[in-house]
Amino acid sequence: MSSKSDQYARQAGDWTEKAYADAAAYLAHRAELIATLGPSLAPGDEVLDLACGDAGLGEPLVARGFRYRGVDATPEMVAEAQRRLGDRASIEIGDLNEYTPPTPVAATTVFRALYYARDRRAFFTHVAAFTEKKVVFDLNPRQYRPDDVSADLRAAGFGQVQLRPFFVPQTVALPRLVVTSAKALERSGPFAQLALRFRFTYVVAASR
Ligand SMILES: C[S@@+](CC[C@H](N)C(=O)[O-])C[C@H]1O[C@@H](n2cnc3c(N)ncnc32)[C@H](O)[C@@H]1O
């Protein structure tokens, strides 16, 4: 097992609580964008969350009426995810590069884990084979060029690519009113572009 895997195994017990200063606000906003960015999801749609960690994202997705299938490569994360969601979800061990769900899903998500795709274009092509509406993931534009990622999505058959800045901070808990303002700034055009040069990520929704 690599040292990174060891680290995830050790962190599994309180991953969501430690990784997100205000997990409820942060993950609710992520779930909102999964539901609404690009083609809308409908209640009953299944969301496959690859590299799901302890499935903190499963809570707000299930609360929105979606079916949730989480997959992670770390057994300790899978155990925590199963403990968190019980019979409200399907949680399995698997590698995002190879995992195929038993039936097609409406949406596939990959958060804070796109860098585990061995070959990004091949990964998107694999996901396209079982994803009916869209693939949704976060993108740090200081790490990967959005144009390069869009080209890989298009090559995989996802011709429609939407990017939305995501300004709810991960490591700082803000008062609710400030969170509302931060979300409004996500649509602020030039200001949002400037902020993304230094901090924050996009959420990307790609569909056919
Ligand atoms: C930074 S955490 C992100 C967890 C969760 N998606 C989130 O946003 O909080 C990365 C996760 O990817 C998982 N992981 C690493 N390599 C993987 C792979 N090849 N396939 C599936 N999961 C993997 C780790 O076990 C860990 O739970």
CSV table of C-alpha atoms and ligand atoms in Angstrom, one decimal:
chain,number,residue,atom,x,y,z
A,1,MET,CA,0.0,0.0,0.0
A,2,SER,CA,1.4,3.5,-0.9
A,3,SER,CA,1.9,6.1,1.8
A,4,LYS,CA,-1.0,8.1,0.3
A,5,SER,CA,-3.3,5.1,0.7
A,6,ASP,CA,-2.1,4.7,4.3
A,7,GLN,CA,-2.9,8.3,4.9
A,8,TYR,CA,-6.5,7.9,3.6
A,9,ALA,CA,-6.9,4.8,5.8
A,10,ARG,CA,-5.8,6.7,8.9
A,11,GLN,CA,-8.0,9.7,8.0
A,12,ALA,CA,-11.1,7.7,7.2
A,13,GLY,CA,-12.7,7.9,10.7
A,14,ASP,CA,-13.4,11.6,10.5
A,15,TRP,CA,-12.6,12.5,6.9
A,16,THR,CA,-15.6,14.8,6.2
A,17,GLU,CA,-15.5,16.4,9.6
A,18,LYS,CA,-11.8,17.3,9.3
A,19,ALA,CA,-11.6,18.0,5.5
A,20,TYR,CA,-14.4,20.6,5.5
A,21,ALA,CA,-14.7,23.4,8.0
A,22,ASP,CA,-18.4,23.6,7.4
A,23,ALA,CA,-19.2,20.3,5.8
A,24,ALA,CA,-22.9,20.8,5.7
A,25,ALA,CA,-22.8,24.1,3.8
A,26,TYR,CA,-19.9,23.0,1.6
A,27,LEU,CA,-21.4,19.6,0.6
A,28,ALA,CA,-24.9,21.0,0.2
A,29,HIS,CA,-23.6,23.5,-2.3
A,30,ARG,CA,-21.7,20.8,-4.2
A,31,ALA,CA,-24.9,18.7,-4.2
A,32,GLU,CA,-26.8,21.6,-5.6
A,33,LEU,CA,-24.5,22.0,-8.5
A,34,ILE,CA,-24.5,18.3,-9.2
A,35,ALA,CA,-28.3,18.5,-9.4
A,36,THR,CA,-28.5,21.7,-11.5
A,37,LEU,CA,-25.4,22.4,-13.5
A,38,GLY,CA,-25.8,21.1,-17.0
A,39,PRO,CA,-28.8,18.8,-17.6
A,40,SER,CA,-30.9,18.7,-14.4
A,41,LEU,CA,-31.2,15.6,-12.3
A,42,ALA,CA,-34.6,14.3,-11.3
A,43,PRO,CA,-35.6,12.6,-8.0
A,44,GLY,CA,-34.8,8.9,-8.3
A,45,ASP,CA,-31.8,9.5,-10.6
A,46,GLU,CA,-28.7,7.5,-9.6
A,47,VAL,CA,-25.5,9.3,-8.9
A,48,LEU,CA,-22.3,7.3,-8.9
A,49,ASP,CA,-19.7,9.0,-6.8
A,50,LEU,CA,-16.2,7.7,-7.7
A,51,ALA,CA,-13.5,8.1,-5.0
A,52,CYS,CA,-16.3,8.9,-2.6
A,53,GLY,CA,-14.2,8.8,0.6
A,54,ASP,CA,-16.5,8.4,3.6
A,55,ALA,CA,-19.5,9.5,1.4
A,56,GLY,CA,-20.1,12.8,3.1
A,57,LEU,CA,-21.5,14.0,-0.2
A,58,GLY,CA,-24.0,11.1,-0.1
A,59,GLU,CA,-26.0,12.8,2.7
A,60,PRO,CA,-27.1,15.9,0.7
A,61,LEU,CA,-27.6,13.9,-2.5
A,62,VAL,CA,-29.9,11.4,-0.8
A,63,ALA,CA,-31.7,14.3,0.9
A,64,ARG,CA,-32.4,15.6,-2.6
A,65,GLY,CA,-34.1,12.3,-3.5
A,66,PHE,CA,-31.3,10.8,-5.6
A,67,ARG,CA,-30.0,7.3,-5.3
A,68,TYR,CA,-26.4,7.2,-4.3
A,69,ARG,CA,-23.7,4.7,-5.2
A,70,GLY,CA,-20.3,5.4,-3.7
A,71,VAL,CA,-17.0,3.7,-4.7
A,72,ASP,CA,-13.6,4.1,-3.2
A,73,ALA,CA,-10.3,2.3,-3.3
A,74,THR,CA,-9.5,2.5,0.4
A,75,PRO,CA,-11.3,-0.2,2.5
A,76,GLU,CA,-11.4,2.1,5.6
A,77,MET,CA,-13.2,4.8,3.6
A,78,VAL,CA,-15.7,2.2,2.3
A,79,ALA,CA,-16.4,1.0,5.9
A,80,GLU,CA,-17.0,4.6,7.0
A,81,ALA,CA,-19.2,5.4,4.0
A,82,GLN,CA,-21.3,2.2,4.8
A,83,ARG,CA,-21.5,3.2,8.4
A,84,ARG,CA,-22.6,6.8,7.5
A,85,LEU,CA,-25.3,5.8,4.9
A,86,GLY,CA,-26.4,2.3,5.9
A,87,ASP,CA,-29.1,1.0,3.7
A,88,ARG,CA,-29.7,4.4,2.2
A,89,ALA,CA,-27.0,3.8,-0.4
A,90,SER,CA,-24.8,1.3,-2.2
A,91,ILE,CA,-21.1,1.5,-1.3
A,92,GLU,CA,-18.4,-0.6,-2.9
A,93,ILE,CA,-14.7,-0.9,-3.0
A,94,GLY,CA,-13.2,-0.2,-6.4
A,95,ASP,CA,-10.7,1.7,-8.6
A,96,LEU,CA,-12.2,4.6,-10.5
A,97,ASN,CA,-10.1,3.7,-13.5
A,98,GLU,CA,-11.9,0.4,-13.9
A,99,TYR,CA,-15.2,0.4,-11.9
A,100,THR,CA,-18.3,-0.1,-14.0
A,101,PRO,CA,-21.7,0.1,-12.2
A,102,PRO,CA,-24.2,-2.8,-12.7
A,103,THR,CA,-26.6,-0.6,-14.6
A,104,PRO,CA,-26.1,2.8,-16.2
A,105,VAL,CA,-26.3,5.9,-13.9
A,106,ALA,CA,-27.7,9.3,-14.5
A,107,ALA,CA,-24.6,11.1,-13.3
A,108,THR,CA,-21.0,10.2,-12.4
A,109,THR,CA,-19.1,12.5,-10.0
A,110,VAL,CA,-15.4,12.7,-9.1
A,111,PHE,CA,-14.4,15.2,-6.4
A,112,ARG,CA,-10.9,15.9,-5.3
A,113,ALA,CA,-9.7,12.8,-7.1
A,114,LEU,CA,-9.5,13.5,-10.8
A,115,TYR,CA,-5.7,13.2,-10.5
A,116,TYR,CA,-6.2,9.4,-9.7
A,117,ALA,CA,-7.2,8.9,-13.3
A,118,ARG,CA,-4.2,7.2,-14.9
A,119,ASP,CA,-5.1,8.6,-18.3
A,120,ARG,CA,-7.7,11.4,-18.1
A,121,ARG,CA,-9.1,11.0,-21.7
A,122,ALA,CA,-9.4,7.2,-21.3
A,123,PHE,CA,-11.1,7.7,-17.9
A,124,PHE,CA,-13.7,10.1,-19.4
A,125,THR,CA,-14.3,7.6,-22.2
A,126,HIS,CA,-14.8,4.8,-19.7
A,127,VAL,CA,-17.3,6.9,-17.7
A,128,ALA,CA,-19.2,7.9,-20.8
A,129,ALA,CA,-20.0,4.3,-21.5
A,130,PHE,CA,-22.3,4.1,-18.4
A,131,THR,CA,-23.3,7.7,-17.7
A,132,GLU,CA,-26.6,8.8,-19.2
A,133,LYS,CA,-26.8,12.6,-18.3
A,134,LYS,CA,-23.5,14.0,-17.2
A,135,VAL,CA,-20.2,13.7,-15.4
A,136,VAL,CA,-19.5,16.3,-12.7
A,137,PHE,CA,-16.2,17.0,-11.0
A,138,ASP,CA,-14.1,19.8,-9.5
A,139,LEU,CA,-11.2,21.4,-11.4
A,140,ASN,CA,-8.4,23.4,-10.0
A,141,PRO,CA,-7.4,25.7,-13.0
A,142,ARG,CA,-4.0,26.3,-11.5
A,143,GLN,CA,-3.3,22.5,-11.7
A,144,TYR,CA,-5.0,21.6,-15.0
A,145,ARG,CA,-5.8,23.9,-18.0
A,146,PRO,CA,-9.6,24.0,-18.4
A,147,ASP,CA,-9.1,23.9,-22.2
A,148,ASP,CA,-7.1,20.6,-22.0
A,149,VAL,CA,-9.7,19.0,-19.8
A,150,SER,CA,-12.5,20.2,-22.1
A,151,ALA,CA,-10.7,18.7,-25.1
A,152,ASP,CA,-10.5,15.3,-23.2
A,153,LEU,CA,-14.2,15.5,-22.4
A,154,ARG,CA,-15.1,16.3,-26.0
A,155,ALA,CA,-13.0,13.4,-27.2
A,156,ALA,CA,-14.9,11.1,-24.9
A,157,GLY,CA,-18.2,12.3,-26.3
A,158,PHE,CA,-19.1,14.9,-23.8
A,159,GLY,CA,-19.6,17.8,-26.2
A,160,GLN,CA,-21.3,20.2,-23.8
A,161,VAL,CA,-19.0,21.5,-21.0
A,162,GLN,CA,-20.1,23.9,-18.3
A,163,LEU,CA,-17.8,25.4,-15.7
A,164,ARG,CA,-19.0,27.2,-12.6
A,165,PRO,CA,-16.7,28.8,-10.0
A,166,PHE,CA,-17.2,27.3,-6.6
A,167,PHE,CA,-16.6,29.9,-3.9
A,168,VAL,CA,-17.7,28.2,-0.6
A,169,PRO,CA,-14.4,27.8,1.1
A,170,GLN,CA,-13.3,24.3,2.1
A,171,THR,CA,-11.2,25.2,5.2
A,172,VAL,CA,-12.9,28.2,6.6
A,173,ALA,CA,-16.4,28.3,8.1
A,174,LEU,CA,-18.3,31.4,7.1
A,175,PRO,CA,-21.5,32.9,8.6
A,176,ARG,CA,-24.5,31.9,6.5
A,177,LEU,CA,-25.0,35.4,5.1
A,178,VAL,CA,-21.4,35.4,3.8
A,179,VAL,CA,-21.9,32.0,2.2
A,180,THR,CA,-24.9,33.4,0.3
A,181,SER,CA,-22.8,36.3,-0.9
A,182,ALA,CA,-19.9,33.9,-1.9
A,183,LYS,CA,-22.3,31.9,-4.0
A,184,ALA,CA,-23.6,35.0,-5.7
A,185,LEU,CA,-20.1,35.9,-6.6
A,186,GLU,CA,-19.7,32.6,-8.5
A,187,ARG,CA,-21.7,34.3,-11.3
A,188,SER,CA,-19.7,37.5,-11.2
A,189,GLY,CA,-17.8,37.0,-14.5
A,190,PRO,CA,-14.5,39.0,-14.4
A,191,PHE,CA,-14.3,39.0,-10.6
A,192,ALA,CA,-14.7,35.3,-10.5
A,193,GLN,CA,-12.1,34.8,-13.1
A,194,LEU,CA,-9.6,36.9,-11.1
A,195,ALA,CA,-10.3,35.0,-7.9
A,196,LEU,CA,-9.7,31.7,-9.7
A,197,ARG,CA,-6.2,32.8,-10.6
A,198,PHE,CA,-5.3,32.6,-6.9
A,199,ARG,CA,-7.7,30.3,-5.1
A,200,PHE,CA,-10.8,28.2,-5.5
A,201,THR,CA,-11.9,25.7,-8.1
A,202,TYR,CA,-14.5,25.2,-10.8
A,203,VAL,CA,-17.2,22.6,-10.7
A,204,VAL,CA,-17.5,21.1,-14.2
A,205,ALA,CA,-20.6,19.4,-15.7
A,206,ALA,CA,-20.1,17.7,-19.0
A,207,SER,CA,-22.9,16.2,-21.1
A,208,ARG,CA,-23.5,15.1,-24.7
B,1,LIG,C1,-9.1,13.7,-1.4
B,1,LIG,S1,-10.1,12.3,-1.0
B,1,LIG,C2,-11.6,12.9,-1.7
B,1,LIG,C3,-12.8,12.2,-1.0
B,1,LIG,C4,-14.2,12.7,-1.4
B,1,LIG,N1,-14.4,12.6,-2.9
B,1,LIG,C5,-14.3,14.2,-1.1
B,1,LIG,O1,-14.4,15.0,-2.0
B,1,LIG,O2,-14.2,14.5,0.1
B,1,LIG,C6,-9.5,11.2,-2.3
B,1,LIG,C7,-10.2,9.8,-2.2
B,1,LIG,O3,-9.8,9.1,-3.4
B,1,LIG,C8,-9.7,7.7,-3.0
B,1,LIG,N2,-8.9,7.1,-4.1
B,1,LIG,C9,-7.6,7.2,-4.3
B,1,LIG,N3,-7.2,6.6,-5.4
B,1,LIG,C10,-8.4,6.0,-5.9
B,1,LIG,C11,-8.7,5.2,-7.0
B,1,LIG,N4,-7.7,4.8,-7.9
B,1,LIG,N5,-10.0,4.7,-7.2
B,1,LIG,C12,-10.9,5.1,-6.3
B,1,LIG,N6,-10.7,5.9,-5.2
B,1,LIG,C13,-9.4,6.3,-5.0
B,1,LIG,C14,-9.1,7.7,-1.6
B,1,LIG,O4,-9.2,6.5,-0.9
B,1,LIG,C15,-9.8,8.9,-1.0
B,1,LIG,O5,-10.9,8.5,-0.3
